[in-house]
GROMACS .gro file of C-alpha atoms in nm:
model
  416
    1UNK     CA    1  -3.156   4.129   4.501
    2UNK     CA    2  -2.938   4.137   4.270
    3UNK     CA    3  -2.839   3.786   4.040
    4UNK     CA    4  -2.482   3.777   3.848
    5UNK     CA    5  -2.479   3.531   3.550
    6UNK     CA    6  -2.132   3.418   3.450
    7UNK     CA    7  -2.006   3.323   3.073
    8UNK     CA    8  -2.388   3.198   2.993
    9UNK     CA    9  -2.399   3.097   2.642
   10UNK     CA   10  -2.720   3.262   2.458
   11UNK     CA   11  -2.993   3.023   2.253
   12UNK     CA   12  -3.245   3.264   2.172
   13UNK     CA   13  -3.241   3.288   1.815
   14UNK     CA   14  -3.473   3.616   1.783
   15UNK     CA   15  -3.232   3.804   1.999
   16UNK     CA   16  -2.926   3.977   1.895
   17UNK     CA   17  -2.718   3.769   2.133
   18UNK     CA   18  -2.773   3.444   1.968
   19UNK     CA   19  -2.517   3.237   2.044
   20UNK     CA   20  -2.239   3.466   2.260
   21UNK     CA   21  -2.179   3.425   2.501
   22UNK     CA   22  -2.217   3.691   2.799
   23UNK     CA   23  -2.232   3.780   3.164
   24UNK     CA   24  -2.629   3.918   3.268
   25UNK     CA   25  -2.695   4.128   3.569
   26UNK     CA   26  -3.046   4.144   3.771
   27UNK     CA   27  -3.228   4.316   3.950
   28UNK     CA   28  -3.560   4.236   4.108
   29UNK     CA   29  -3.593   3.987   3.788
   30UNK     CA   30  -3.522   4.244   3.585
   31UNK     CA   31  -3.239   4.281   3.335
   32UNK     CA   32  -3.003   4.603   3.422
   33UNK     CA   33  -2.719   4.472   3.208
   34UNK     CA   34  -2.558   4.230   2.950
   35UNK     CA   35  -2.230   4.265   2.856
   36UNK     CA   36  -1.857   3.994   2.765
   37UNK     CA   37  -1.768   4.024   3.118
   38UNK     CA   38  -1.994   4.183   3.371
   39UNK     CA   39  -1.796   4.340   3.766
   40UNK     CA   40  -2.031   4.378   3.965
   41UNK     CA   41  -2.157   4.333   4.330
   42UNK     CA   42  -2.381   4.108   4.293
   43UNK     CA   43  -2.690   3.843   4.613
   44UNK     CA   44  -2.592   3.588   4.399
   45UNK     CA   45  -2.389   3.457   4.105
   46UNK     CA   46  -2.458   3.117   3.906
   47UNK     CA   47  -2.120   3.007   3.755
   48UNK     CA   48  -2.206   2.649   3.595
   49UNK     CA   49  -2.087   2.402   3.384
   50UNK     CA   50  -2.115   2.484   3.013
   51UNK     CA   51  -2.400   2.707   3.090
   52UNK     CA   52  -2.632   2.836   2.794
   53UNK     CA   53  -2.981   3.005   2.828
   54UNK     CA   54  -3.311   3.005   2.673
   55UNK     CA   55  -3.631   3.184   2.701
   56UNK     CA   56  -3.803   2.982   2.932
   57UNK     CA   57  -3.983   2.640   2.878
   58UNK     CA   58  -4.402   2.636   2.791
   59UNK     CA   59  -4.579   2.239   2.900
   60UNK     CA   60  -4.872   2.294   2.680
   61UNK     CA   61  -4.996   1.942   2.874
   62UNK     CA   62  -4.949   1.906   3.247
   63UNK     CA   63  -5.146   1.717   3.471
   64UNK     CA   64  -5.060   1.713   3.868
   65UNK     CA   65  -5.307   1.530   4.133
   66UNK     CA   66  -5.468   1.817   4.359
   67UNK     CA   67  -5.744   1.876   4.407
   68UNK     CA   68  -5.877   1.548   4.466
   69UNK     CA   69  -5.558   1.307   4.420
   70UNK     CA   70  -5.295   1.449   4.584
   71UNK     CA   71  -5.178   1.098   4.643
   72UNK     CA   72  -5.034   1.153   4.260
   73UNK     CA   73  -4.885   1.523   4.356
   74UNK     CA   74  -4.978   1.799   4.470
   75UNK     CA   75  -4.950   2.123   4.325
   76UNK     CA   76  -4.638   2.234   4.561
   77UNK     CA   77  -4.458   1.920   4.430
   78UNK     CA   78  -4.564   1.955   4.047
   79UNK     CA   79  -4.465   2.325   4.018
   80UNK     CA   80  -4.122   2.244   4.197
   81UNK     CA   81  -4.042   1.977   3.941
   82UNK     CA   82  -4.178   2.156   3.662
   83UNK     CA   83  -3.923   2.425   3.830
   84UNK     CA   84  -3.587   2.171   3.759
   85UNK     CA   85  -3.674   2.066   3.472
   86UNK     CA   86  -3.680   2.407   3.334
   87UNK     CA   87  -3.995   2.479   3.247
   88UNK     CA   88  -4.110   2.847   3.277
   89UNK     CA   89  -4.482   2.790   3.198
   90UNK     CA   90  -4.680   2.508   3.206
   91UNK     CA   91  -5.098   2.462   3.089
   92UNK     CA   92  -5.223   2.293   3.420
   93UNK     CA   93  -5.449   2.020   3.247
   94UNK     CA   94  -5.873   1.968   3.384
   95UNK     CA   95  -5.828   1.683   3.622
   96UNK     CA   96  -5.860   1.736   3.960
   97UNK     CA   97  -6.183   1.687   4.177
   98UNK     CA   98  -6.372   1.895   4.139
   99UNK     CA   99  -6.336   1.974   3.742
  100UNK     CA  100  -6.181   2.313   3.668
  101UNK     CA  101  -6.514   2.336   3.506
  102UNK     CA  102  -6.569   2.693   3.604
  103UNK     CA  103  -6.448   3.030   3.748
  104UNK     CA  104  -6.352   2.962   4.094
  105UNK     CA  105  -6.112   2.650   3.964
  106UNK     CA  106  -5.999   2.882   3.735
  107UNK     CA  107  -5.861   3.073   4.057
  108UNK     CA  108  -5.812   2.837   4.326
  109UNK     CA  109  -5.515   2.730   4.030
  110UNK     CA  110  -5.361   3.044   3.927
  111UNK     CA  111  -5.294   3.191   4.266
  112UNK     CA  112  -5.071   2.897   4.315
  113UNK     CA  113  -4.839   3.061   4.030
  114UNK     CA  114  -4.521   3.229   4.030
  115UNK     CA  115  -4.452   2.967   4.317
  116UNK     CA  116  -4.086   2.801   4.275
  117UNK     CA  117  -4.092   3.090   3.942
  118UNK     CA  118  -4.330   2.865   3.774
  119UNK     CA  119  -4.600   3.040   3.581
  120UNK     CA  120  -4.952   2.818   3.568
  121UNK     CA  121  -5.224   2.881   3.278
  122UNK     CA  122  -5.524   2.679   3.356
  123UNK     CA  123  -5.698   2.458   3.065
  124UNK     CA  124  -6.084   2.485   3.199
  125UNK     CA  125  -6.276   2.194   3.099
  126UNK     CA  126  -6.430   2.261   2.781
  127UNK     CA  127  -6.821   2.065   2.912
  128UNK     CA  128  -6.885   2.047   3.245
  129UNK     CA  129  -6.724   1.802   3.495
  130UNK     CA  130  -6.586   1.674   3.088
  131UNK     CA  131  -6.893   1.426   3.056
  132UNK     CA  132  -6.927   1.564   2.646
  133UNK     CA  133  -7.221   1.685   2.740
  134UNK     CA  134  -7.320   2.079   2.801
  135UNK     CA  135  -7.030   2.335   2.796
  136UNK     CA  136  -6.882   2.451   3.050
  137UNK     CA  137  -6.903   2.872   3.166
  138UNK     CA  138  -6.586   2.881   2.891
  139UNK     CA  139  -6.639   3.323   2.912
  140UNK     CA  140  -6.629   3.274   3.274
  141UNK     CA  141  -6.347   3.085   3.293
  142UNK     CA  142  -6.152   3.282   2.987
  143UNK     CA  143  -6.148   3.595   3.176
  144UNK     CA  144  -6.070   3.473   3.594
  145UNK     CA  145  -5.775   3.341   3.378
  146UNK     CA  146  -5.781   3.028   3.137
  147UNK     CA  147  -5.517   2.984   2.798
  148UNK     CA  148  -5.793   2.695   2.712
  149UNK     CA  149  -6.109   2.426   2.711
  150UNK     CA  150  -6.020   2.087   2.641
  151UNK     CA  151  -6.150   1.784   2.818
  152UNK     CA  152  -5.812   1.589   2.810
  153UNK     CA  153  -5.855   1.262   2.756
  154UNK     CA  154  -6.252   1.306   2.685
  155UNK     CA  155  -6.307   1.292   2.361
  156UNK     CA  156  -6.618   1.523   2.220
  157UNK     CA  157  -6.869   1.238   2.126
  158UNK     CA  158  -7.161   1.506   1.977
  159UNK     CA  159  -7.031   1.687   1.686
  160UNK     CA  160  -7.229   1.951   1.769
  161UNK     CA  161  -7.087   2.038   2.050
  162UNK     CA  162  -6.783   2.079   1.959
  163UNK     CA  163  -6.989   2.313   1.651
  164UNK     CA  164  -7.166   2.545   1.911
  165UNK     CA  165  -6.784   2.549   2.167
  166UNK     CA  166  -6.625   2.663   1.812
  167UNK     CA  167  -6.872   2.925   1.692
  168UNK     CA  168  -6.930   2.976   2.076
  169UNK     CA  169  -6.531   3.086   2.181
  170UNK     CA  170  -6.449   3.248   1.843
  171UNK     CA  171  -6.690   3.625   2.089
  172UNK     CA  172  -6.374   3.644   2.347
  173UNK     CA  173  -6.081   3.475   2.129
  174UNK     CA  174  -6.057   3.142   2.279
  175UNK     CA  175  -5.843   2.836   2.204
  176UNK     CA  176  -6.056   2.514   2.174
  177UNK     CA  177  -5.913   2.138   2.203
  178UNK     CA  178  -6.095   1.846   2.098
  179UNK     CA  179  -5.893   1.476   2.191
  180UNK     CA  180  -5.799   1.288   1.871
  181UNK     CA  181  -6.059   0.956   1.946
  182UNK     CA  182  -6.318   0.813   1.826
  183UNK     CA  183  -6.414   0.559   2.098
  184UNK     CA  184  -6.704   0.392   1.872
  185UNK     CA  185  -6.359   0.258   1.694
  186UNK     CA  186  -6.061   0.292   1.988
  187UNK     CA  187  -6.336   0.134   2.215
  188UNK     CA  188  -6.169  -0.161   2.507
  189UNK     CA  189  -5.892  -0.141   2.287
  190UNK     CA  190  -5.545  -0.056   2.534
  191UNK     CA  191  -5.220  -0.087   2.258
  192UNK     CA  192  -5.249   0.011   1.891
  193UNK     CA  193  -5.405  -0.253   1.703
  194UNK     CA  194  -5.086  -0.396   1.488
  195UNK     CA  195  -4.858  -0.647   1.509
  196UNK     CA  196  -4.732  -0.616   1.836
  197UNK     CA  197  -5.054  -0.645   2.009
  198UNK     CA  198  -5.218  -0.927   1.812
  199UNK     CA  199  -4.857  -1.093   1.916
  200UNK     CA  200  -4.931  -0.971   2.318
  201UNK     CA  201  -5.310  -1.102   2.313
  202UNK     CA  202  -5.400  -0.726   2.352
  203UNK     CA  203  -5.705  -0.486   2.243
  204UNK     CA  204  -5.559  -0.239   1.963
  205UNK     CA  205  -5.702   0.133   1.913
  206UNK     CA  206  -5.677   0.119   1.552
  207UNK     CA  207  -5.426   0.470   1.428
  208UNK     CA  208  -5.810   0.546   1.224
  209UNK     CA  209  -5.998   0.618   1.566
  210UNK     CA  210  -5.727   0.896   1.577
  211UNK     CA  211  -5.708   0.979   1.194
  212UNK     CA  212  -6.129   0.980   1.157
  213UNK     CA  213  -6.215   1.187   1.464
  214UNK     CA  214  -5.965   1.474   1.273
  215UNK     CA  215  -6.082   1.495   0.954
  216UNK     CA  216  -6.439   1.537   1.169
  217UNK     CA  217  -6.338   1.840   1.374
  218UNK     CA  218  -6.076   1.963   1.100
  219UNK     CA  219  -6.492   2.005   0.915
  220UNK     CA  220  -6.674   2.094   1.165
  221UNK     CA  221  -6.338   2.374   1.140
  222UNK     CA  222  -6.421   2.441   0.858
  223UNK     CA  223  -6.762   2.531   0.874
  224UNK     CA  224  -6.761   2.727   1.166
  225UNK     CA  225  -6.412   2.900   1.170
  226UNK     CA  226  -6.233   2.975   1.539
  227UNK     CA  227  -5.938   2.786   1.693
  228UNK     CA  228  -5.890   2.430   1.762
  229UNK     CA  229  -5.608   2.241   1.898
  230UNK     CA  230  -5.543   1.869   1.844
  231UNK     CA  231  -5.322   1.744   2.146
  232UNK     CA  232  -5.179   1.471   2.141
  233UNK     CA  233  -5.112   1.347   1.785
  234UNK     CA  234  -4.981   0.904   1.715
  235UNK     CA  235  -4.960   0.883   1.320
  236UNK     CA  236  -4.874   1.016   1.026
  237UNK     CA  237  -5.169   0.969   0.792
  238UNK     CA  238  -5.264   1.239   1.148
  239UNK     CA  239  -4.955   1.443   1.025
  240UNK     CA  240  -5.070   1.496   0.686
  241UNK     CA  241  -5.457   1.539   0.747
  242UNK     CA  242  -5.336   1.938   0.946
  243UNK     CA  243  -5.075   1.993   0.687
  244UNK     CA  244  -5.360   1.932   0.460
  245UNK     CA  245  -5.581   2.169   0.717
  246UNK     CA  246  -5.318   2.471   0.739
  247UNK     CA  247  -5.255   2.437   0.397
  248UNK     CA  248  -5.633   2.509   0.307
  249UNK     CA  249  -5.546   2.833   0.608
  250UNK     CA  250  -5.743   2.658   0.879
  251UNK     CA  251  -5.669   2.848   1.225
  252UNK     CA  252  -5.571   2.449   1.370
  253UNK     CA  253  -5.208   2.326   1.608
  254UNK     CA  254  -5.188   2.081   1.725
  255UNK     CA  255  -4.830   1.877   1.996
  256UNK     CA  256  -4.668   1.565   2.028
  257UNK     CA  257  -4.621   1.429   2.338
  258UNK     CA  258  -4.226   1.355   2.315
  259UNK     CA  259  -4.273   0.984   2.432
  260UNK     CA  260  -4.392   0.898   2.069
  261UNK     CA  261  -4.041   1.034   1.922
  262UNK     CA  262  -3.850   0.832   2.176
  263UNK     CA  263  -4.034   0.498   2.200
  264UNK     CA  264  -4.244   0.265   1.996
  265UNK     CA  265  -4.531  -0.044   2.062
  266UNK     CA  266  -4.207  -0.295   2.056
  267UNK     CA  267  -4.178  -0.166   2.402
  268UNK     CA  268  -4.498  -0.351   2.515
  269UNK     CA  269  -4.316  -0.698   2.527
  270UNK     CA  270  -4.317  -0.705   2.910
  271UNK     CA  271  -4.688  -0.580   2.954
  272UNK     CA  272  -4.446  -0.259   3.104
  273UNK     CA  273  -4.765  -0.045   3.228
  274UNK     CA  274  -4.531   0.195   3.180
  275UNK     CA  275  -4.586   0.233   2.801
  276UNK     CA  276  -4.963   0.182   2.834
  277UNK     CA  277  -5.053   0.575   2.707
  278UNK     CA  278  -5.344   0.717   2.530
  279UNK     CA  279  -5.290   0.791   2.217
  280UNK     CA  280  -5.101   0.467   2.261
  281UNK     CA  281  -4.740   0.397   2.147
  282UNK     CA  282  -4.767   0.372   1.777
  283UNK     CA  283  -4.491   0.175   1.509
  284UNK     CA  284  -4.143   0.359   1.427
  285UNK     CA  285  -4.309   0.416   1.053
  286UNK     CA  286  -4.530   0.658   1.261
  287UNK     CA  287  -4.268   0.773   1.537
  288UNK     CA  288  -4.029   0.889   1.195
  289UNK     CA  289  -4.362   1.061   1.096
  290UNK     CA  290  -4.418   1.240   1.401
  291UNK     CA  291  -4.022   1.386   1.355
  292UNK     CA  292  -4.072   1.489   0.980
  293UNK     CA  293  -4.413   1.667   1.110
  294UNK     CA  294  -4.195   1.907   1.361
  295UNK     CA  295  -3.913   1.920   1.144
  296UNK     CA  296  -4.144   2.117   0.869
  297UNK     CA  297  -4.342   2.342   1.095
  298UNK     CA  298  -4.684   2.093   1.081
  299UNK     CA  299  -4.625   1.988   1.404
  300UNK     CA  300  -4.700   2.319   1.664
  301UNK     CA  301  -4.523   2.186   1.929
  302UNK     CA  302  -4.392   1.926   2.222
  303UNK     CA  303  -4.599   1.839   2.527
  304UNK     CA  304  -4.447   1.561   2.822
  305UNK     CA  305  -4.804   1.472   2.835
  306UNK     CA  306  -4.721   1.428   3.212
  307UNK     CA  307  -4.923   1.236   3.419
  308UNK     CA  308  -4.815   1.136   3.722
  309UNK     CA  309  -5.068   0.791   3.897
  310UNK     CA  310  -5.048   0.658   4.150
  311UNK     CA  311  -4.810   0.209   4.229
  312UNK     CA  312  -5.168   0.067   4.275
  313UNK     CA  313  -5.327   0.244   3.867
  314UNK     CA  314  -5.045   0.012   3.785
  315UNK     CA  315  -4.883  -0.238   3.923
  316UNK     CA  316  -5.141  -0.388   3.786
  317UNK     CA  317  -5.253  -0.665   3.421
  318UNK     CA  318  -5.162  -0.431   3.145
  319UNK     CA  319  -5.561  -0.431   3.051
  320UNK     CA  320  -5.637  -0.282   3.405
  321UNK     CA  321  -5.363  -0.033   3.427
  322UNK     CA  322  -5.434   0.308   3.407
  323UNK     CA  323  -5.296   0.612   3.165
  324UNK     CA  324  -5.085   0.806   3.189
  325UNK     CA  325  -4.617   0.842   3.242
  326UNK     CA  326  -4.479   1.147   3.291
  327UNK     CA  327  -4.236   1.395   3.171
  328UNK     CA  328  -4.132   1.657   3.250
  329UNK     CA  329  -3.810   1.560   3.437
  330UNK     CA  330  -3.647   1.400   3.088
  331UNK     CA  331  -3.774   1.650   2.800
  332UNK     CA  332  -3.521   1.834   2.731
  333UNK     CA  333  -3.260   1.542   2.774
  334UNK     CA  334  -3.471   1.292   2.550
  335UNK     CA  335  -3.600   1.587   2.312
  336UNK     CA  336  -3.153   1.587   2.255
  337UNK     CA  337  -3.155   1.240   2.112
  338UNK     CA  338  -3.411   1.357   1.858
  339UNK     CA  339  -3.283   1.702   1.749
  340UNK     CA  340  -3.072   1.998   1.790
  341UNK     CA  341  -3.006   2.167   2.097
  342UNK     CA  342  -3.156   2.468   1.890
  343UNK     CA  343  -3.467   2.287   1.771
  344UNK     CA  344  -3.481   2.111   2.070
  345UNK     CA  345  -3.577   2.451   2.260
  346UNK     CA  346  -3.727   2.643   2.022
  347UNK     CA  347  -3.992   2.316   2.018
  348UNK     CA  348  -4.017   2.402   2.380
  349UNK     CA  349  -4.092   2.738   2.333
  350UNK     CA  350  -4.284   2.717   2.051
  351UNK     CA  351  -4.640   2.734   2.199
  352UNK     CA  352  -4.641   3.048   2.423
  353UNK     CA  353  -4.806   3.154   2.148
  354UNK     CA  354  -5.083   3.059   2.074
  355UNK     CA  355  -5.134   2.911   2.465
  356UNK     CA  356  -5.172   3.347   2.470
  357UNK     CA  357  -4.860   3.371   2.674
  358UNK     CA  358  -4.585   3.640   2.638
  359UNK     CA  359  -4.236   3.631   2.514
  360UNK     CA  360  -4.030   3.844   2.568
  361UNK     CA  361  -3.648   3.868   2.415
  362UNK     CA  362  -3.289   3.879   2.579
  363UNK     CA  363  -3.272   4.238   2.647
  364UNK     CA  364  -3.240   4.509   2.909
  365UNK     CA  365  -3.476   4.622   3.030
  366UNK     CA  366  -3.685   4.260   3.005
  367UNK     CA  367  -3.859   4.059   3.250
  368UNK     CA  368  -3.642   3.718   3.389
  369UNK     CA  369  -3.783   3.472   3.191
  370UNK     CA  370  -3.491   3.209   3.162
  371UNK     CA  371  -3.356   2.830   3.176
  372UNK     CA  372  -3.087   2.762   3.239
  373UNK     CA  373  -2.871   2.398   3.090
  374UNK     CA  374  -2.584   2.174   3.018
  375UNK     CA  375  -2.674   2.074   2.695
  376UNK     CA  376  -2.379   1.801   2.640
  377UNK     CA  377  -2.416   1.636   2.973
  378UNK     CA  378  -2.545   1.278   2.910
  379UNK     CA  379  -2.682   0.980   3.136
  380UNK     CA  380  -2.946   0.770   3.250
  381UNK     CA  381  -3.195   0.856   3.395
  382UNK     CA  382  -3.302   0.617   3.740
  383UNK     CA  383  -3.593   0.622   3.960
  384UNK     CA  384  -3.321   0.870   4.198
  385UNK     CA  385  -3.296   1.106   3.894
  386UNK     CA  386  -3.735   1.192   3.922
  387UNK     CA  387  -3.886   1.529   4.109
  388UNK     CA  388  -4.223   1.360   4.111
  389UNK     CA  389  -4.432   1.165   4.399
  390UNK     CA  390  -4.543   0.951   4.110
  391UNK     CA  391  -4.235   0.761   3.962
  392UNK     CA  392  -4.426   0.581   3.681
  393UNK     CA  393  -4.188   0.711   3.422
  394UNK     CA  394  -4.132   0.539   3.118
  395UNK     CA  395  -3.787   0.649   3.047
  396UNK     CA  396  -3.639   0.460   3.359
  397UNK     CA  397  -3.318   0.323   3.210
  398UNK     CA  398  -3.315   0.503   2.933
  399UNK     CA  399  -2.990   0.740   2.766
  400UNK     CA  400  -3.036   1.133   2.825
  401UNK     CA  401  -2.837   1.438   2.660
  402UNK     CA  402  -2.879   1.790   2.876
  403UNK     CA  403  -2.910   1.853   3.223
  404UNK     CA  404  -3.164   2.130   3.310
  405UNK     CA  405  -2.956   2.401   3.622
  406UNK     CA  406  -3.257   2.619   3.631
  407UNK     CA  407  -3.545   2.892   3.576
  408UNK     CA  408  -3.501   3.188   3.739
  409UNK     CA  409  -3.923   3.377   3.628
  410UNK     CA  410  -4.183   3.535   3.783
  411UNK     CA  411  -3.845   3.710   4.036
  412UNK     CA  412  -3.743   3.402   4.165
  413UNK     CA  413  -3.430   3.117   4.081
  414UNK     CA  414  -3.557   2.775   4.150
  415UNK     CA  415  -3.192   2.566   4.154
  416UNK     CA  416  -3.247   2.241   3.988
   0.00000   0.00000   0.00000
């Protein structure tokens, strides 16, 4: 099948076509020709207003429901949502039932790769049933296709367990994740501990809970060596701790959830449970520190931290509501409220290398792995824009900038 893309502005600094407007002819998923103008017969021609094209986007932290919680999100609809939101690759967290803590679970998730053009990269559970007691079958899962190991939002309570995991994973270049929260400090808090939580009468999770855990983990990493990823940091001081660790030469990376850059704990005034996330929304000072961390390159990547939650677990008292927000659909439009288009694309693709994904450059003969978008279109995000089964988005009624047209990857064109 031949596809002809007309008048697309390339956003890929590594490519010689960066910021040029070109036509691209694809033949069975491979780039046959790139030129200023191509007149050729094609099975499909793609022409869009203000069409831009970049390397396919990657999200390092995505949750669906299946297996076990299909009412939240199925793999089929989740991958369709990812594709229509511009993502050609996702790292899928072990949040199903059963937990993906062995090779058979990883193979099941990998079997869905390529649906709607989206490549599924499973994250295997670090410990058996994510109970933070015994290490899971890390080597077997690595051989089956897992890209990292994590218990998602469950902190590693036993420091010796993290030590052993980092040491063991070095034998096969495994990437270990550690969620940055000390539960003995966080306890049963549900909001950032500060003025807002006090005023609203909500139990707080102090920034100390995150920063203490990060300090512990970095000390362990310095002792063991290995590769550590700290997902979804949320405080200004966390950025500084990781910056100092990188200066020491430690092999550490980190991410931040996009909603932490856009919203603060002031949004809790109406007790809307869509704003209940973990780590909690912090202060404007923290948000500014996180944005600076991205600009300085200390924070390696952004994530949607996409987490579908069905309405029964959100339409309850704030303290009893489940944590999580969906974010795939709003990722690009939200980032462009803060960064330039080029920076936004960099942040949406930068995590690929850390998670061991292939990064192709736009050139003739290469396999197509594109995201197509219009960076200028402004709109207000409403329920009609939600593609996920669950509707728990904190971006509702937020003005966004930038619309996705679709993706071309894995021999498929999925249109938004």
